Short mmCIF file of C-alpha atoms and ligand atoms in Angstrom, two decimals:
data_model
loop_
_atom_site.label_atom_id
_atom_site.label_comp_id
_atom_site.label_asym_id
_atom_site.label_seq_id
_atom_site.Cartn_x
_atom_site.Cartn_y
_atom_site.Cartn_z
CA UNK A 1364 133.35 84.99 95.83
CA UNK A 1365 131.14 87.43 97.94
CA UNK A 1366 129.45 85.19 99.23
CA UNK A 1367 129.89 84.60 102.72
CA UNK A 1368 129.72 80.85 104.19
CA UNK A 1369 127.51 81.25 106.50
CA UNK A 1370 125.88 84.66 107.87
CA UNK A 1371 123.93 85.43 111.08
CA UNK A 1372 119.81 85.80 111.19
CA UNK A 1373 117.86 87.76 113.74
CA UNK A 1374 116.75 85.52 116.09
CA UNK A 1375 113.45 86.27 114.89
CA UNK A 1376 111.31 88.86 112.52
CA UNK A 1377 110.39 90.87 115.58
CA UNK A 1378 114.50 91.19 115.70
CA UNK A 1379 114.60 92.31 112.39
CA UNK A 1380 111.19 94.80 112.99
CA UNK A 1381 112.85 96.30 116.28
CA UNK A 1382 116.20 96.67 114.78
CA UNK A 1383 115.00 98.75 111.65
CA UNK A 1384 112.73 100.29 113.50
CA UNK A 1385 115.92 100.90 115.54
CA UNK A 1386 117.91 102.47 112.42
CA UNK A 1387 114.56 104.74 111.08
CA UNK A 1388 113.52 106.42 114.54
CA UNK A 1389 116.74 108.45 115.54
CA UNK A 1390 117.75 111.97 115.52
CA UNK A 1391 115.87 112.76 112.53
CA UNK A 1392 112.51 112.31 113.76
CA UNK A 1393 112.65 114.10 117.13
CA UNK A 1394 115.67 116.57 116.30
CA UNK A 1395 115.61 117.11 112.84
CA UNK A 1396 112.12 116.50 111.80
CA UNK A 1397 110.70 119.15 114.46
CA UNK A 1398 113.38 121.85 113.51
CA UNK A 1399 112.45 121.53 110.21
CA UNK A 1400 108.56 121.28 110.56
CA UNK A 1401 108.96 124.65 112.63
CA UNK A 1402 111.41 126.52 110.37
CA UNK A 1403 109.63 125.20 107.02
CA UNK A 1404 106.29 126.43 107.79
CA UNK A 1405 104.70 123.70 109.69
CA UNK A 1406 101.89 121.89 107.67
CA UNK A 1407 102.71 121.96 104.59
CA UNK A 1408 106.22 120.30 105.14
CA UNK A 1409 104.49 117.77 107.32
CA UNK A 1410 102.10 116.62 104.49
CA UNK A 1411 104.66 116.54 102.06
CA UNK A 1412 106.57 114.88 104.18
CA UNK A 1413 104.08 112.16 105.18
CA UNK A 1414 102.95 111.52 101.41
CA UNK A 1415 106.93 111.38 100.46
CA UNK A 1416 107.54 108.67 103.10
CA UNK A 1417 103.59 106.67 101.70
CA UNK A 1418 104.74 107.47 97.61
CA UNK A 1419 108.49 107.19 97.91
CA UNK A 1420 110.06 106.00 101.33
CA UNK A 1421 108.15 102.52 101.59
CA UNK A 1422 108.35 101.19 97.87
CA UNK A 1423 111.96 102.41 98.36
CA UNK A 1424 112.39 100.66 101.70
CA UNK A 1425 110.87 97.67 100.51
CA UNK A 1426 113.15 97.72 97.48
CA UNK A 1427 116.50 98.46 99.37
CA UNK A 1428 115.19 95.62 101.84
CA UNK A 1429 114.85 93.01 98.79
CA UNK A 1430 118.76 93.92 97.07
CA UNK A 1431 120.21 93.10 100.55
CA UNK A 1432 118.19 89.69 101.18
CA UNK A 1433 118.82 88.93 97.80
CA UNK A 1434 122.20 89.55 98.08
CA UNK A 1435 122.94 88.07 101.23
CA UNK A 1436 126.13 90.70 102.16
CA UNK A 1437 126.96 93.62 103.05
CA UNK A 1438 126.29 96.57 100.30
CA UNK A 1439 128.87 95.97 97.74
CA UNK A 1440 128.42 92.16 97.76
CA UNK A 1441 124.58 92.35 97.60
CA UNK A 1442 125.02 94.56 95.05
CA UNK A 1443 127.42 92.33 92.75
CA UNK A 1444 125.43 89.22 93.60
CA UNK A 1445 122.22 90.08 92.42
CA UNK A 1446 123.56 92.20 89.72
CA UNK A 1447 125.42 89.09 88.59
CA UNK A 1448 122.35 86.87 89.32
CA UNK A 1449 120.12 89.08 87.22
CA UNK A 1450 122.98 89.78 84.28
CA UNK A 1451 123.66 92.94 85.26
CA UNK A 1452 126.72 95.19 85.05
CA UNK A 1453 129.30 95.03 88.14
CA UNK A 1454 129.58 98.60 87.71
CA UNK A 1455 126.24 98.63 90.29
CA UNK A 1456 127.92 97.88 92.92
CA UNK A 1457 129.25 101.86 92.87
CA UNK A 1458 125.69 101.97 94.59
CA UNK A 1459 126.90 99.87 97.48
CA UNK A 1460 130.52 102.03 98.07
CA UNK A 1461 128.55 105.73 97.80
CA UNK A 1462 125.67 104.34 100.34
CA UNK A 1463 129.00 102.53 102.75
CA UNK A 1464 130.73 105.65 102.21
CA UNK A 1465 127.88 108.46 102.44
CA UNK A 1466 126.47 106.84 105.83
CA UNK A 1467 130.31 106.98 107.63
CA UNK A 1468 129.78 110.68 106.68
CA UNK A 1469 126.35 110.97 108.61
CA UNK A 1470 128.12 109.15 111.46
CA UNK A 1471 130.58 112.27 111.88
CA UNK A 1472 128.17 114.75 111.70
CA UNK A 1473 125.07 112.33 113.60
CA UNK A 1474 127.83 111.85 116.60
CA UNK A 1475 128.09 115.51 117.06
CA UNK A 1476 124.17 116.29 117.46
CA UNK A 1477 124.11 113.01 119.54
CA UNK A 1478 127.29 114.52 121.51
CA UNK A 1479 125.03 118.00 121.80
CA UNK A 1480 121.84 115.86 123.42
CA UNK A 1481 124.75 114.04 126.11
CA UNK A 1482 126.22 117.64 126.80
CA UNK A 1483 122.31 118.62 127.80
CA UNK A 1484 121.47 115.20 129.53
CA UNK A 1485 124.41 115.87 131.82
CA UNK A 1486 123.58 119.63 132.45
CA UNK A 1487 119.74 118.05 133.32
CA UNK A 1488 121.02 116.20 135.25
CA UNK A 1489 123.36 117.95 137.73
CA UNK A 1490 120.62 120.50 137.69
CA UNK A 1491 121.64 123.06 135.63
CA UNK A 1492 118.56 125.20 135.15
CA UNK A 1493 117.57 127.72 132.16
CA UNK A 1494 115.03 130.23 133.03
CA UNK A 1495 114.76 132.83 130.19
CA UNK A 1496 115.10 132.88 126.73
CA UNK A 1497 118.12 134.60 126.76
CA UNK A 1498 119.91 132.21 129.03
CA UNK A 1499 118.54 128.66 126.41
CA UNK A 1500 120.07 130.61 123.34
CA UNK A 1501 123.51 131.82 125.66
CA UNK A 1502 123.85 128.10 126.86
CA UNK A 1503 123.43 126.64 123.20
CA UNK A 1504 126.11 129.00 122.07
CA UNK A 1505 128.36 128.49 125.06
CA UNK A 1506 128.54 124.82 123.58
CA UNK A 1507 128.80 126.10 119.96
CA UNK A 1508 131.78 127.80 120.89
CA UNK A 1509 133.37 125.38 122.61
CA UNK A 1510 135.12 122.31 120.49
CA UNK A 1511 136.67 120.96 123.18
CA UNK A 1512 133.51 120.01 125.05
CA UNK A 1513 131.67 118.84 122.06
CA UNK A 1514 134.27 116.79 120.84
CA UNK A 1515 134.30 115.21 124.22
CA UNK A 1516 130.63 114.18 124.16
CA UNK A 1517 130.98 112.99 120.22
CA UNK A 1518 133.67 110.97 121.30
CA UNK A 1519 131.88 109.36 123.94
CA UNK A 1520 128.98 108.72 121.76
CA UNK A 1521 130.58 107.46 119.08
CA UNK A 1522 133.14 105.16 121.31
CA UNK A 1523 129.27 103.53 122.61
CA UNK A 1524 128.06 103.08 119.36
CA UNK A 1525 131.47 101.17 117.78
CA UNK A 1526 131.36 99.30 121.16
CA UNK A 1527 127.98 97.71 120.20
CA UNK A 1528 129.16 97.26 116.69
CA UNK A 1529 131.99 95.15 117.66
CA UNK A 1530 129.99 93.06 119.74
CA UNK A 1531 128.24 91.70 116.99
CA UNK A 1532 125.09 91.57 115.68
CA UNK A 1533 123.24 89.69 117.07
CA UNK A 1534 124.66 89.77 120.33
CA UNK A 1535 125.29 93.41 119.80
CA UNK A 1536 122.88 95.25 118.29
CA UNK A 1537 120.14 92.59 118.74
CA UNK A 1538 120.22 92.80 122.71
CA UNK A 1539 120.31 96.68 123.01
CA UNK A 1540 117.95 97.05 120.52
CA UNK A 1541 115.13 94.73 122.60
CA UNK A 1542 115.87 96.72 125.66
CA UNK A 1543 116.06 100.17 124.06
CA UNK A 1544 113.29 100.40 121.34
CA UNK A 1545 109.85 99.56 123.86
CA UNK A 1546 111.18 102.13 126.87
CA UNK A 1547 111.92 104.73 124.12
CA UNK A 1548 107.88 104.44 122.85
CA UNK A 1549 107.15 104.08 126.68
CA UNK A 1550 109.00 107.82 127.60
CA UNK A 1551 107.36 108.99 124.14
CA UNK A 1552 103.84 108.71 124.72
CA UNK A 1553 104.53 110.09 128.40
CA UNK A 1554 106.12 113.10 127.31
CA UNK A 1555 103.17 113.58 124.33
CA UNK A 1556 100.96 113.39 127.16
CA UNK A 1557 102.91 115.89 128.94
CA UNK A 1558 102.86 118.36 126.51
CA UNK A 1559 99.02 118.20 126.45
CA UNK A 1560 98.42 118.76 130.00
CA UNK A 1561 101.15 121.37 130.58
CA UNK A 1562 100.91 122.87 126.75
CA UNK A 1563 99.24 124.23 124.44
CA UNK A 1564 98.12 121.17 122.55
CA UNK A 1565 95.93 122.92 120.59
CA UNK A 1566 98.06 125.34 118.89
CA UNK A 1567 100.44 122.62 118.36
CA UNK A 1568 98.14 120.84 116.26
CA UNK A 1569 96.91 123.60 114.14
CA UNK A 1570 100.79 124.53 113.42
CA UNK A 1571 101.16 120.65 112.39
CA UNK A 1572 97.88 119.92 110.92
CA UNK A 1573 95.99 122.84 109.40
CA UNK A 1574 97.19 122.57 106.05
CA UNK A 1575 98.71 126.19 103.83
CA UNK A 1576 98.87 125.85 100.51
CA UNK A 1577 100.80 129.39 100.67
CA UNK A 1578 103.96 127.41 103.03
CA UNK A 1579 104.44 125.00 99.91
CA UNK A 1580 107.52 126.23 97.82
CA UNK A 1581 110.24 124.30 96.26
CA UNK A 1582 112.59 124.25 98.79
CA UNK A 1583 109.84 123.19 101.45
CA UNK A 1584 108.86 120.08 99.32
CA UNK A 1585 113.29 118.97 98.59
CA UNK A 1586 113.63 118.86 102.44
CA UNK A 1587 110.68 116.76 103.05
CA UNK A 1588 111.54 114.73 100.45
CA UNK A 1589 114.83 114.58 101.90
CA UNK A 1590 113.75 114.12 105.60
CA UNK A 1591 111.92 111.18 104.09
CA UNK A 1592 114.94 109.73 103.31
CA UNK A 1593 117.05 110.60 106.38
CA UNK A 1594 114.40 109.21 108.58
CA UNK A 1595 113.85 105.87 106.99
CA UNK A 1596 117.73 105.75 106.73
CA UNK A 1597 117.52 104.98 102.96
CA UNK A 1598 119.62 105.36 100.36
CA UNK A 1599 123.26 104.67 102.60
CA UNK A 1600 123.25 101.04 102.67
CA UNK A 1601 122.13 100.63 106.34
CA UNK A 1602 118.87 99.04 105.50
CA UNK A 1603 120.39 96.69 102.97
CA UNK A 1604 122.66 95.41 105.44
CA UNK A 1605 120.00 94.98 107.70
CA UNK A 1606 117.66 93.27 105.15
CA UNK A 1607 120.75 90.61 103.92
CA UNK A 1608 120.44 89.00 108.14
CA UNK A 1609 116.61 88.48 107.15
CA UNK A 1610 115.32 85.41 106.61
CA UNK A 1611 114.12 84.07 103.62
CA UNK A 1612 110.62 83.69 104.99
CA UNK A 1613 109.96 87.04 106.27
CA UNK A 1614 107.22 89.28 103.98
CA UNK A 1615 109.18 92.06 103.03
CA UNK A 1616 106.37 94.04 102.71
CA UNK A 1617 104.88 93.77 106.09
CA UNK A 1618 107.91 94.36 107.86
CA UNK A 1619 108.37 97.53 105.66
CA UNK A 1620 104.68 98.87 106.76
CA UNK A 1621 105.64 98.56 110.02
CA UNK A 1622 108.50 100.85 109.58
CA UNK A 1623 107.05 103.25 108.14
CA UNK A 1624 104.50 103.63 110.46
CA UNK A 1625 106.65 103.25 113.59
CA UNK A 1626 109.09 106.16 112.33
CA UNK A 1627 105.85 108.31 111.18
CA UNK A 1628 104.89 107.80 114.49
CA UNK A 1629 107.28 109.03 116.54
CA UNK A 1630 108.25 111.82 114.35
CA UNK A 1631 104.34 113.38 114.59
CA UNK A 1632 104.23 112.50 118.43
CA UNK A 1633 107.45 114.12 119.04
CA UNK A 1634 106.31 116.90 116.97
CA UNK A 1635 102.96 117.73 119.11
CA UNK A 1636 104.79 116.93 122.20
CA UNK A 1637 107.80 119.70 121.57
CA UNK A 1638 105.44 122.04 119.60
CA UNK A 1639 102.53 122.15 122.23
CA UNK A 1640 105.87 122.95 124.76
CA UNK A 1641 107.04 125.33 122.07
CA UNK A 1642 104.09 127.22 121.96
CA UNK A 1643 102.71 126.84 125.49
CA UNK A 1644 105.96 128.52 126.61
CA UNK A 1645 105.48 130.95 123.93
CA UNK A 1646 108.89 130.20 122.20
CA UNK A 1647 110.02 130.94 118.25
CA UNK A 1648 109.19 127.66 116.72
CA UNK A 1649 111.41 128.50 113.75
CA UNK A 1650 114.72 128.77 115.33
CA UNK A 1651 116.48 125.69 113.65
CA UNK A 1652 119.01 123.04 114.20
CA UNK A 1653 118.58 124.59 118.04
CA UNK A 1654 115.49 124.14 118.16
CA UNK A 1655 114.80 121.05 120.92
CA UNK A 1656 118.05 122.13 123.21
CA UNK A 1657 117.05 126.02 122.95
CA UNK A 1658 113.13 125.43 123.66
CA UNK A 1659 113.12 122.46 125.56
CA UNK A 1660 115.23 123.31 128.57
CA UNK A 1661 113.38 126.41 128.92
CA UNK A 1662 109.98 124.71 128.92
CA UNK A 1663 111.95 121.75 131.40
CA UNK A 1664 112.74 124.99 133.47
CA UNK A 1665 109.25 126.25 134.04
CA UNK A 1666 107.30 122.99 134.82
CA UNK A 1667 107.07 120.95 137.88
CA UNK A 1668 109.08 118.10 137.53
CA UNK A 1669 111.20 119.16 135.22
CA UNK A 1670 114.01 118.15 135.93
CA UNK A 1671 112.87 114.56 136.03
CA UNK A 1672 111.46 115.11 132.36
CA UNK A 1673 114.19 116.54 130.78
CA UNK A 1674 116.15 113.39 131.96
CA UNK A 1675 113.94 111.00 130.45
CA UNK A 1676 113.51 113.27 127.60
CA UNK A 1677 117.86 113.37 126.96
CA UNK A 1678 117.59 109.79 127.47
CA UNK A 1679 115.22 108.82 125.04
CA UNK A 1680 116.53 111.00 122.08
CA UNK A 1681 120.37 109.23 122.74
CA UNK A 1682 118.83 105.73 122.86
CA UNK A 1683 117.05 106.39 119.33
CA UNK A 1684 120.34 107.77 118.14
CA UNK A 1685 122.57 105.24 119.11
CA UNK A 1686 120.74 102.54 117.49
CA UNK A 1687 120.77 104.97 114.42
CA UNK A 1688 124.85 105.29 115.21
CA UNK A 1689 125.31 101.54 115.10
CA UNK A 1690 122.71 100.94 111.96
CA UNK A 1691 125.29 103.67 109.93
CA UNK A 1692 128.20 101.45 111.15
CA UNK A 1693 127.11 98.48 110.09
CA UNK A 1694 127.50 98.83 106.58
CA UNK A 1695 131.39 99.42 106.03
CA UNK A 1696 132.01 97.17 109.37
CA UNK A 1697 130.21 93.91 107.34
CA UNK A 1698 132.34 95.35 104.33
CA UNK A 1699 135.78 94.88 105.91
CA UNK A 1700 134.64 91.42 107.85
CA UNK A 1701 133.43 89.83 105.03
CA UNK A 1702 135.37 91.36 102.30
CA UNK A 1703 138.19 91.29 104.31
CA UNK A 1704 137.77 88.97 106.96
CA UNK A 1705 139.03 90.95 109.65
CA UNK A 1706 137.73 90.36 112.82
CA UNK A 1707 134.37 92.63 113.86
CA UNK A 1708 136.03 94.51 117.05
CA UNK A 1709 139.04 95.53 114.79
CA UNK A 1710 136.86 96.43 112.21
CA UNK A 1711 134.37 98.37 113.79
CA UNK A 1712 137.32 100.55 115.61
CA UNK A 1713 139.32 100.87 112.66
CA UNK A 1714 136.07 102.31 110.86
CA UNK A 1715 135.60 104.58 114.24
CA UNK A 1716 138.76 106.21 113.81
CA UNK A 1717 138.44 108.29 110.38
CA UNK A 1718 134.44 108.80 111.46
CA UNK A 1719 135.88 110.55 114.95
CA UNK A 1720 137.98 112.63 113.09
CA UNK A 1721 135.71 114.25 110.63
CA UNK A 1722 133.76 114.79 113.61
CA UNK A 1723 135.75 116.62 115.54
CA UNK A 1724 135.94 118.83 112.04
CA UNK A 1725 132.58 119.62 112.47
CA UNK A 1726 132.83 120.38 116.01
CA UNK A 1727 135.07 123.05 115.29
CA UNK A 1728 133.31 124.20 112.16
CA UNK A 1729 130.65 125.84 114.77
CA UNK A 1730 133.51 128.02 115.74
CA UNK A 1731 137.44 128.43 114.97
CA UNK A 1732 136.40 127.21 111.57
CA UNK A 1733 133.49 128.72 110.78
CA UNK A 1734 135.19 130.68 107.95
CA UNK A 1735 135.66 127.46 106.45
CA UNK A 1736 132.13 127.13 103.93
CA UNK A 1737 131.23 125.25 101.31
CA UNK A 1738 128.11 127.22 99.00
CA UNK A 1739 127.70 129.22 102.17
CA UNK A 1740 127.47 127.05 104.49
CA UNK A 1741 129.51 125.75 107.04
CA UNK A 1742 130.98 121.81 107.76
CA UNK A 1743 128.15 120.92 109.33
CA UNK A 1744 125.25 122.69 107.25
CA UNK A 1745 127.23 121.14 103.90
CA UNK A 1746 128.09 117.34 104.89
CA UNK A 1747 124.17 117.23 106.35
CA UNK A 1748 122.47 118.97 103.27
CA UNK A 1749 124.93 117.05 100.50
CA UNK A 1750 123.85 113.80 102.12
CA UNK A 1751 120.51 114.41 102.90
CA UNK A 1752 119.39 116.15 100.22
CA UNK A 1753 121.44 115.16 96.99
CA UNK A 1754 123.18 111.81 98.11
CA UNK A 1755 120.06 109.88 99.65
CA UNK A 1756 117.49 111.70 96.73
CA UNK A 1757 119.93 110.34 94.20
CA UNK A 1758 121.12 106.71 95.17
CA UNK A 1759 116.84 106.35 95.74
CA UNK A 1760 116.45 107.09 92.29
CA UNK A 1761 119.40 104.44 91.62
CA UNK A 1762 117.44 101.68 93.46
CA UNK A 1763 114.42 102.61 92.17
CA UNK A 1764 115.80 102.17 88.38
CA UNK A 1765 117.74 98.85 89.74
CA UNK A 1766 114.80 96.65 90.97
CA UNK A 1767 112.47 98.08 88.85
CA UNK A 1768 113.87 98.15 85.71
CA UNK A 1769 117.32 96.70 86.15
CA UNK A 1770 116.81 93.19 88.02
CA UNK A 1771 113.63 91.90 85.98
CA UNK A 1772 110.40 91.02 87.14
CA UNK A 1773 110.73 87.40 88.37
CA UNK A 1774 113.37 87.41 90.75
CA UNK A 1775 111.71 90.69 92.13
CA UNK A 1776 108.32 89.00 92.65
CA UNK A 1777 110.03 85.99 93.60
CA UNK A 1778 111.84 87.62 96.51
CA UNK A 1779 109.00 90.38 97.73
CA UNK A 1780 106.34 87.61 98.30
CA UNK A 1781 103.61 90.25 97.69
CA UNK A 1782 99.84 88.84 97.11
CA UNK A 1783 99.02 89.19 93.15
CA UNK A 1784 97.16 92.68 93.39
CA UNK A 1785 100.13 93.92 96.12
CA UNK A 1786 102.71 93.19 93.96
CA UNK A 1787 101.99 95.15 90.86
CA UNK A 1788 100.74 98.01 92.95
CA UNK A 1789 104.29 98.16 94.48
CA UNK A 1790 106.57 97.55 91.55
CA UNK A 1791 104.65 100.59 89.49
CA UNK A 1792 104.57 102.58 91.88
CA UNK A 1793 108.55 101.73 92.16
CA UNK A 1794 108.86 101.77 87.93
CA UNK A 1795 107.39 105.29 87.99
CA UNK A 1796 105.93 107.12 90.49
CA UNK A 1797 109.39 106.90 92.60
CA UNK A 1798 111.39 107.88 89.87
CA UNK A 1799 109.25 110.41 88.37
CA UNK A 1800 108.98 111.76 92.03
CA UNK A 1801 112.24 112.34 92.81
CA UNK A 1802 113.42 113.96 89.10
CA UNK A 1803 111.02 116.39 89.65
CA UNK A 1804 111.37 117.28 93.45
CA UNK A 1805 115.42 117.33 92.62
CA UNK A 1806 115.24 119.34 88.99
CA UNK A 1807 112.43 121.76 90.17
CA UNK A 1808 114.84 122.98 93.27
CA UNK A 1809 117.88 123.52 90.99
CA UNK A 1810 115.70 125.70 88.24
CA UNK A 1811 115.79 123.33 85.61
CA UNK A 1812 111.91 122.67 84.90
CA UNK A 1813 112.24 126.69 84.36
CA UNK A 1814 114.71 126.65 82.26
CA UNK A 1815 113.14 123.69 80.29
CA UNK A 1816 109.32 125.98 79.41
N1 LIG B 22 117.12 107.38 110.29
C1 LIG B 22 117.97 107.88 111.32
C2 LIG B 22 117.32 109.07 111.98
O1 LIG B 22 116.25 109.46 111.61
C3 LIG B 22 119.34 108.23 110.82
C4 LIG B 22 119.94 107.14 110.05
C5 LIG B 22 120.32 105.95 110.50
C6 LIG B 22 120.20 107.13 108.69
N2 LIG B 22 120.80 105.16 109.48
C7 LIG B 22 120.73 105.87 108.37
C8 LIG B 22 120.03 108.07 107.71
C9 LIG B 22 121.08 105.56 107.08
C10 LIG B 22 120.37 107.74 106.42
C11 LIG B 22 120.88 106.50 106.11
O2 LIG B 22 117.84 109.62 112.87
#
């Protein structure tokens, strides 16, 4: 009964490459990933992170690639087809509604950063310039302080990311995806460049690269781990989606690499391009969540050009995040069509509607509601940390235990297509070390191996 008639395929696996790719490389790699590489003591998170995404990201995207492919529909559906395939209980397809429901809850939160890089693409723009310190951290919390002009920029974002969702996907997300993915590598690798010639490269790289054992503490290690997550998008049902328009052909595992690596990728060369800016302009690397619209206007300020640059720069972090935006649509929207079948426009704006909302709750939780926390924290701080780094640890470790114990062997192997010394390599490494991995990352931060000796 979940099974759809018939259901759309990329129009090829470059499609299907692009528009992962597409999902993975958002605001996570360039915002998020450098904030947290300069407030969580540089190496050390960025070779945890990189062996998180190697040990526990790919088997995991490969796996959450493979339920929605097998599956053929959106989360809940692949979920009860291949647990009713494989004789397993219905009760799996809770995966499918916490990943649906989880990645709405990134959207509200994901529009509002988005809604921060618009405010600063427009202030490039008409030339607003920053020239001291002082004047990057007053102008970041003259926007902090003001819901009414955040909420206009989330709502703009968001209203451009349902409007490619109710296109379609293929004609939707397929189209701006080939247009947006090759000029966002093209402004990458100019700006990396950039920073070389008017930064200091060389610090850069020994803040990234020069590994501390000292940095490595709990806490450091559960936000790699989790940045792991929130970069490849796992966990929320996104790349399941994705996977259930692949076609049968396709080698899962190829298409995974390729993922990985392109999101790596991007996160290390935005990385050396902001921190070789950060530290050229002699900036506070550990500032956080303010980190790219505090620094980066300042260094934009000081360099010939700038202007220009900081343009292109604006540009390329919203295209990355609105092809995030639409992959954390997609989910719930393919719920309600299929499930439903309500037609994709209505759908996709319906599903807009409680998203905006919540944002505009955590546009005022920077100010009038600040007083508002949850464990200390504010809105913001508590949807992004809940999702990042309990939900998406957590419904991992559910996948992980699904296709590797759950689903049995032969309709795994059957639908990975792995060569014979590929494929056991990747379902141990999904039987234990992902598992194993993610316990103890999650029950070392909350004190419980302590309590355990
Ligand atoms: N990966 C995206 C980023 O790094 C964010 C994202 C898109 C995401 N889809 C997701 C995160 C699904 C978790 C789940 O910006």
């Amino acid at each position: 009964m979940n099974q759809p008639v018939s259901r759309s395929t990329w129009t090829n696996r470059w499609a299907f490459i692009l528009v992962t790719i597409g999902s993975a490389v958002g605001l996570g790699n360039i915002w998020k990933f450098s904030y947290l590489v300069g407030a969580k003591g540089g190496s050390a998170f960025v070779l945890v992170y990189l062996c998180c995404v190697a040990l526990i990201g790919l088997p995991l995207l490969m796996a959450e690639i493979l339920i929605g492919r097998r599956g053929r529909g959106n989360p809940v559906a692949a979920m009860l087809n291949t647990a009713e395939e494989t004789g397993n209980s219905s009760w799996w397809a809770l995966l499918g509604w916490v990943g649906m429901l989880g990645a709405l809850v990134i959207l509200s939160y994901y529009s509002v950063v988005a809604g921060w890089i618009a405010d600063y693409l427009y202030q490039a723009a008409i030339g607003v310039r920053v020239e001291t310190a002082a004047a990057a951290a007053q102008a970041f919390a003259d926007l902090e302080r003001d819901p009414l002009r955040m909420g206009f920029w989330h709502t703009v974002f968001l209203a451009l990311s349902v409007g490619v969702t109710a296109r379609g996907v293929v004609a939707g997300i397929e189209v701006a995806n080939k247009i947006m993915m090759p000029s966002l590598f093209l402004i990458l690798v100019l700006l990396t460049v950039w920073g070389a010639v008017a930064g200091d490269m060389p610090a850069a790289l020994h803040f990234m690269y020069d590994f501390k054992i000292k940095a490595l503490t709990p806490g450091v290690v559960l936000s790699a781990m989790g940045q792991a997550f929130f970069s490849l998008s796992l966990g929320m049902g996104a790349i399941m989606t994705y996977g259930s328009y692949l076609d049968k052909e396709a080698r899962i595992g190829y298409v995974s690499l390729w993922v990985a690596v392109a999101g790596s990728l991007v996160g290390l060369l935005s990385g050396m391009a902001i921190f070789s800016l950060t530290f050229g302009y002699g900036l506070d690397p550990s500032v956080g969540p303010e980190l790219i619209l505090q620094a980066l206007p300042l260094a934009f300020a000081h360099m010939p050009g700038g202007q220009l640059v900081a343009v292109l720069f604006f540009v390329f972090v919203l295209f990355a995040a609105w092809t995030s935006a639409i992959s954390l649509l997609e989910p719930f929207v393919s719920w309600l069509t299929e499930r439903y079948g309500i037609h994709r426009a209505k759908a996709a704006w319906g599903t807009g509607v409680p998203v905006w909302l919540l944002g505009l709750a955590v546009c005022m939780s920077f100010s009038r509601w600040s007083d508002f926390t949850m464990f200390g924290r504010n809105l913001f701080d508590a949807l992004d940390q809940c999702a990042t780094n309990v939900m998406m640890p957590l419904s991992g470790l559910a996948i992980a235990i699904y296709v590797g114990w759950m689903m049995g062997r032969a309709p795994v192997r059957d639908e990975m297509k792995l060569g014979v010394r590929a494929f056991p390599l990747w379902f141990n490494v999904l039987r234990y070390v992902v598992p194993v991995g993610i316990v103890l990352v999650f029950f070392h931060v909350l004190g419980l191996l302590d309590w355990l000796k």
